[in-house]
Amino acid sequence: MNDIEVILTDLDGTLCDTDEANNLAYKQAIGYCAPHLQTPLVKRITKEVVDKYFDDEVLTEKIQEKKIEYNSQFLGHTYLNKELIKFLIINKSTTKVCLVTKASPERVIQLIDHHNCAKLFDKIFFCKDIHNKYQYALNEINICSKKVLVFEDDENEILHANEAGIPNKNITKISL
């Protein structure tokens, strides 16, 4: 950690297990908008999954809106990665800690407020429509990629971190 100046952590599946809450919100939204249709059986329901399963653009838009509306009802079904939180707290005094996520700002704020960990982050990067969230964060904080430590669960995002110049030895793959 001597050369590390910034820790970048992802949210969903890394800092916080949100699959159950996410799926419950989607199931409720689908039940409300299309009670005659079956909910997709996948590990994590996403907008892409809904778009694929339901061929009606108006319906999928309505499901998305309702899902966002229902998110807050299921925050009690989200679980922090306690080991990662402990690591971040221990290193916060000597290292900047940033959250880098493609989740919506509204949901991010709900989650970190629910888990009372907003003060842990020096900066939050909302990267919903940004291809490489790690390149974006590095550019924004103007830091050498070798001075960054990353925590991430998604293989594609790990590839993006590599593309941004972050060495493999500085990336920890998380599996919740």
PDB file of N, CA, C and O in Angstrom, residues 2 8 10 13-14 16 18 24 28 30 32-34 39 45 49 51 53 62 70 73 83 86 106 133 135 142 156:
ATOM      1  N   ASN A   2       2.181   1.120   0.077  1.00  0.00           N
ATOM      2  CA  ASN A   2       3.051   2.295   0.144  1.00  0.00           C
ATOM      3  C   ASN A   2       2.890   3.222  -1.049  1.00  0.00           C
ATOM      4  O   ASN A   2       2.920   4.433  -0.900  1.00  0.00           O
ATOM      5  N   LEU A   8     -10.153   2.703  -5.649  1.00  0.00           N
ATOM      6  CA  LEU A   8     -11.396   2.801  -6.408  1.00  0.00           C
ATOM      7  C   LEU A   8     -12.170   1.509  -6.198  1.00  0.00           C
ATOM      8  O   LEU A   8     -11.636   0.426  -6.441  1.00  0.00           O
ATOM      9  N   ASP A  10     -15.944  -0.543  -6.876  1.00  0.00           N
ATOM     10  CA  ASP A  10     -17.253  -0.664  -7.508  1.00  0.00           C
ATOM     11  C   ASP A  10     -18.289  -0.839  -6.395  1.00  0.00           C
ATOM     12  O   ASP A  10     -17.955  -1.139  -5.247  1.00  0.00           O
ATOM     13  N   GLY A  13     -22.183  -5.835  -6.235  1.00  0.00           N
ATOM     14  CA  GLY A  13     -21.438  -7.075  -6.340  1.00  0.00           C
ATOM     15  C   GLY A  13     -20.031  -6.990  -5.791  1.00  0.00           C
ATOM     16  O   GLY A  13     -19.319  -7.981  -5.742  1.00  0.00           O
ATOM     17  N   THR A  14     -19.612  -5.800  -5.395  1.00  0.00           N
ATOM     18  CA  THR A  14     -18.264  -5.598  -4.863  1.00  0.00           C
ATOM     19  C   THR A  14     -18.352  -5.068  -3.440  1.00  0.00           C
ATOM     20  O   THR A  14     -18.011  -5.766  -2.493  1.00  0.00           O
ATOM     21  N   CYS A  16     -21.220  -3.999  -2.120  1.00  0.00           N
ATOM     22  CA  CYS A  16     -22.541  -4.336  -1.586  1.00  0.00           C
ATOM     23  C   CYS A  16     -23.205  -5.405  -2.462  1.00  0.00           C
ATOM     24  O   CYS A  16     -23.195  -5.289  -3.686  1.00  0.00           O
ATOM     25  N   THR A  18     -26.290  -6.588  -3.917  1.00  0.00           N
ATOM     26  CA  THR A  18     -27.602  -5.983  -4.178  1.00  0.00           C
ATOM     27  C   THR A  18     -28.503  -6.864  -5.043  1.00  0.00           C
ATOM     28  O   THR A  18     -29.604  -6.451  -5.396  1.00  0.00           O
ATOM     29  N   LEU A  24     -35.938  -8.439  -6.429  1.00  0.00           N
ATOM     30  CA  LEU A  24     -37.250  -8.239  -5.800  1.00  0.00           C
ATOM     31  C   LEU A  24     -37.952  -7.003  -6.366  1.00  0.00           C
ATOM     32  O   LEU A  24     -39.161  -7.029  -6.633  1.00  0.00           O
ATOM     33  N   GLN A  28     -41.443  -7.162  -8.535  1.00  0.00           N
ATOM     34  CA  GLN A  28     -42.615  -6.364  -8.180  1.00  0.00           C
ATOM     35  C   GLN A  28     -43.034  -5.480  -9.351  1.00  0.00           C
ATOM     36  O   GLN A  28     -44.219  -5.352  -9.643  1.00  0.00           O
ATOM     37  N   ILE A  30     -42.453  -5.983 -12.596  1.00  0.00           N
ATOM     38  CA  ILE A  30     -43.000  -6.831 -13.662  1.00  0.00           C
ATOM     39  C   ILE A  30     -44.403  -7.299 -13.279  1.00  0.00           C
ATOM     40  O   ILE A  30     -45.315  -7.280 -14.111  1.00  0.00           O
ATOM     41  N   TYR A  32     -46.502  -5.778 -11.430  1.00  0.00           N
ATOM     42  CA  TYR A  32     -47.402  -4.634 -11.523  1.00  0.00           C
ATOM     43  C   TYR A  32     -47.736  -4.309 -12.988  1.00  0.00           C
ATOM     44  O   TYR A  32     -48.884  -4.070 -13.337  1.00  0.00           O
ATOM     45  N   CYS A  33     -46.710  -4.280 -13.825  1.00  0.00           N
ATOM     46  CA  CYS A  33     -46.864  -3.836 -15.220  1.00  0.00           C
ATOM     47  C   CYS A  33     -47.360  -4.938 -16.158  1.00  0.00           C
ATOM     48  O   CYS A  33     -48.019  -4.646 -17.155  1.00  0.00           O
ATOM     49  N   ALA A  34     -47.004  -6.165 -15.839  1.00  0.00           N
ATOM     50  CA  ALA A  34     -47.335  -7.277 -16.742  1.00  0.00           C
ATOM     51  C   ALA A  34     -47.582  -8.546 -15.932  1.00  0.00           C
ATOM     52  O   ALA A  34     -46.815  -9.503 -16.006  1.00  0.00           O
ATOM     53  N   THR A  39     -41.473 -13.714 -14.749  1.00  0.00           N
ATOM     54  CA  THR A  39     -40.225 -13.012 -14.466  1.00  0.00           C
ATOM     55  C   THR A  39     -39.064 -13.855 -14.990  1.00  0.00           C
ATOM     56  O   THR A  39     -39.047 -15.066 -14.765  1.00  0.00           O
ATOM     57  N   ILE A  45     -31.473  -9.662 -12.594  1.00  0.00           N
ATOM     58  CA  ILE A  45     -32.310  -9.049 -13.618  1.00  0.00           C
ATOM     59  C   ILE A  45     -31.765  -7.643 -13.879  1.00  0.00           C
ATOM     60  O   ILE A  45     -31.511  -6.889 -12.945  1.00  0.00           O
ATOM     61  N   VAL A  49     -31.756  -7.546 -19.628  1.00  0.00           N
ATOM     62  CA  VAL A  49     -32.533  -8.789 -19.513  1.00  0.00           C
ATOM     63  C   VAL A  49     -34.004  -8.509 -19.784  1.00  0.00           C
ATOM     64  O   VAL A  49     -34.655  -9.227 -20.545  1.00  0.00           O
ATOM     65  N   ASP A  51     -35.292  -6.010 -21.488  1.00  0.00           N
ATOM     66  CA  ASP A  51     -35.440  -5.671 -22.912  1.00  0.00           C
ATOM     67  C   ASP A  51     -35.454  -6.932 -23.783  1.00  0.00           C
ATOM     68  O   ASP A  51     -36.191  -7.018 -24.760  1.00  0.00           O
ATOM     69  N   TYR A  53     -36.316 -10.115 -22.784  1.00  0.00           N
ATOM     70  CA  TYR A  53     -37.451 -10.989 -22.496  1.00  0.00           C
ATOM     71  C   TYR A  53     -38.793 -10.415 -22.944  1.00  0.00           C
ATOM     72  O   TYR A  53     -39.695 -11.153 -23.302  1.00  0.00           O
ATOM     73  N   LYS A  62     -41.890   1.120 -18.836  1.00  0.00           N
ATOM     74  CA  LYS A  62     -42.772   1.180 -17.660  1.00  0.00           C
ATOM     75  C   LYS A  62     -42.214   0.302 -16.528  1.00  0.00           C
ATOM     76  O   LYS A  62     -42.225   0.712 -15.361  1.00  0.00           O
ATOM     77  N   TYR A  70     -39.638   1.123  -6.821  1.00  0.00           N
ATOM     78  CA  TYR A  70     -39.677   0.084  -5.782  1.00  0.00           C
ATOM     79  C   TYR A  70     -38.339  -0.169  -5.105  1.00  0.00           C
ATOM     80  O   TYR A  70     -38.291  -0.835  -4.069  1.00  0.00           O
ATOM     81  N   GLN A  73     -37.834   0.067  -1.257  1.00  0.00           N
ATOM     82  CA  GLN A  73     -38.566  -0.886  -0.405  1.00  0.00           C
ATOM     83  C   GLN A  73     -37.721  -2.105  -0.043  1.00  0.00           C
ATOM     84  O   GLN A  73     -38.053  -2.813   0.912  1.00  0.00           O
ATOM     85  N   GLU A  83     -15.696  -7.193   4.944  1.00  0.00           N
ATOM     86  CA  GLU A  83     -14.229  -7.232   4.856  1.00  0.00           C
ATOM     87  C   GLU A  83     -13.702  -6.046   4.056  1.00  0.00           C
ATOM     88  O   GLU A  83     -12.716  -5.424   4.445  1.00  0.00           O
ATOM     89  N   LYS A  86     -14.145  -2.810   6.059  1.00  0.00           N
ATOM     90  CA  LYS A  86     -13.112  -2.739   7.104  1.00  0.00           C
ATOM     91  C   LYS A  86     -11.774  -2.301   6.501  1.00  0.00           C
ATOM     92  O   LYS A  86     -11.093  -1.429   7.047  1.00  0.00           O
ATOM     93  N   GLU A 106     -29.453   8.070  -7.860  1.00  0.00           N
ATOM     94  CA  GLU A 106     -30.520   7.911  -6.866  1.00  0.00           C
ATOM     95  C   GLU A 106     -30.344   6.621  -6.071  1.00  0.00           C
ATOM     96  O   GLU A 106     -30.425   6.608  -4.844  1.00  0.00           O
ATOM     97  N   LYS A 133     -15.315   3.343 -16.916  1.00  0.00           N
ATOM     98  CA  LYS A 133     -15.444   4.133 -15.690  1.00  0.00           C
ATOM     99  C   LYS A 133     -14.095   4.352 -14.995  1.00  0.00           C
ATOM    100  O   LYS A 133     -13.892   5.373 -14.344  1.00  0.00           O
ATOM    101  N   GLN A 135     -11.049   4.657 -16.543  1.00  0.00           N
ATOM    102  CA  GLN A 135     -10.338   5.703 -17.282  1.00  0.00           C
ATOM    103  C   GLN A 135     -10.911   7.070 -16.916  1.00  0.00           C
ATOM    104  O   GLN A 135     -10.174   8.033 -16.703  1.00  0.00           O
ATOM    105  N   ASN A 142      -6.797  12.879 -11.954  1.00  0.00           N
ATOM    106  CA  ASN A 142      -5.467  13.170 -12.478  1.00  0.00           C
ATOM    107  C   ASN A 142      -4.376  12.448 -11.687  1.00  0.00           C
ATOM    108  O   ASN A 142      -3.529  13.082 -11.053  1.00  0.00           O
ATOM    109  N   ASN A 156     -15.619  -7.648 -17.320  1.00  0.00           N
ATOM    110  CA  ASN A 156     -15.494  -6.582 -18.330  1.00  0.00           C
ATOM    111  C   ASN A 156     -14.941  -5.301 -17.722  1.00  0.00           C
ATOM    112  O   ASN A 156     -14.134  -4.607 -18.349  1.00  0.00           O
TER     113      ASN A 156
END
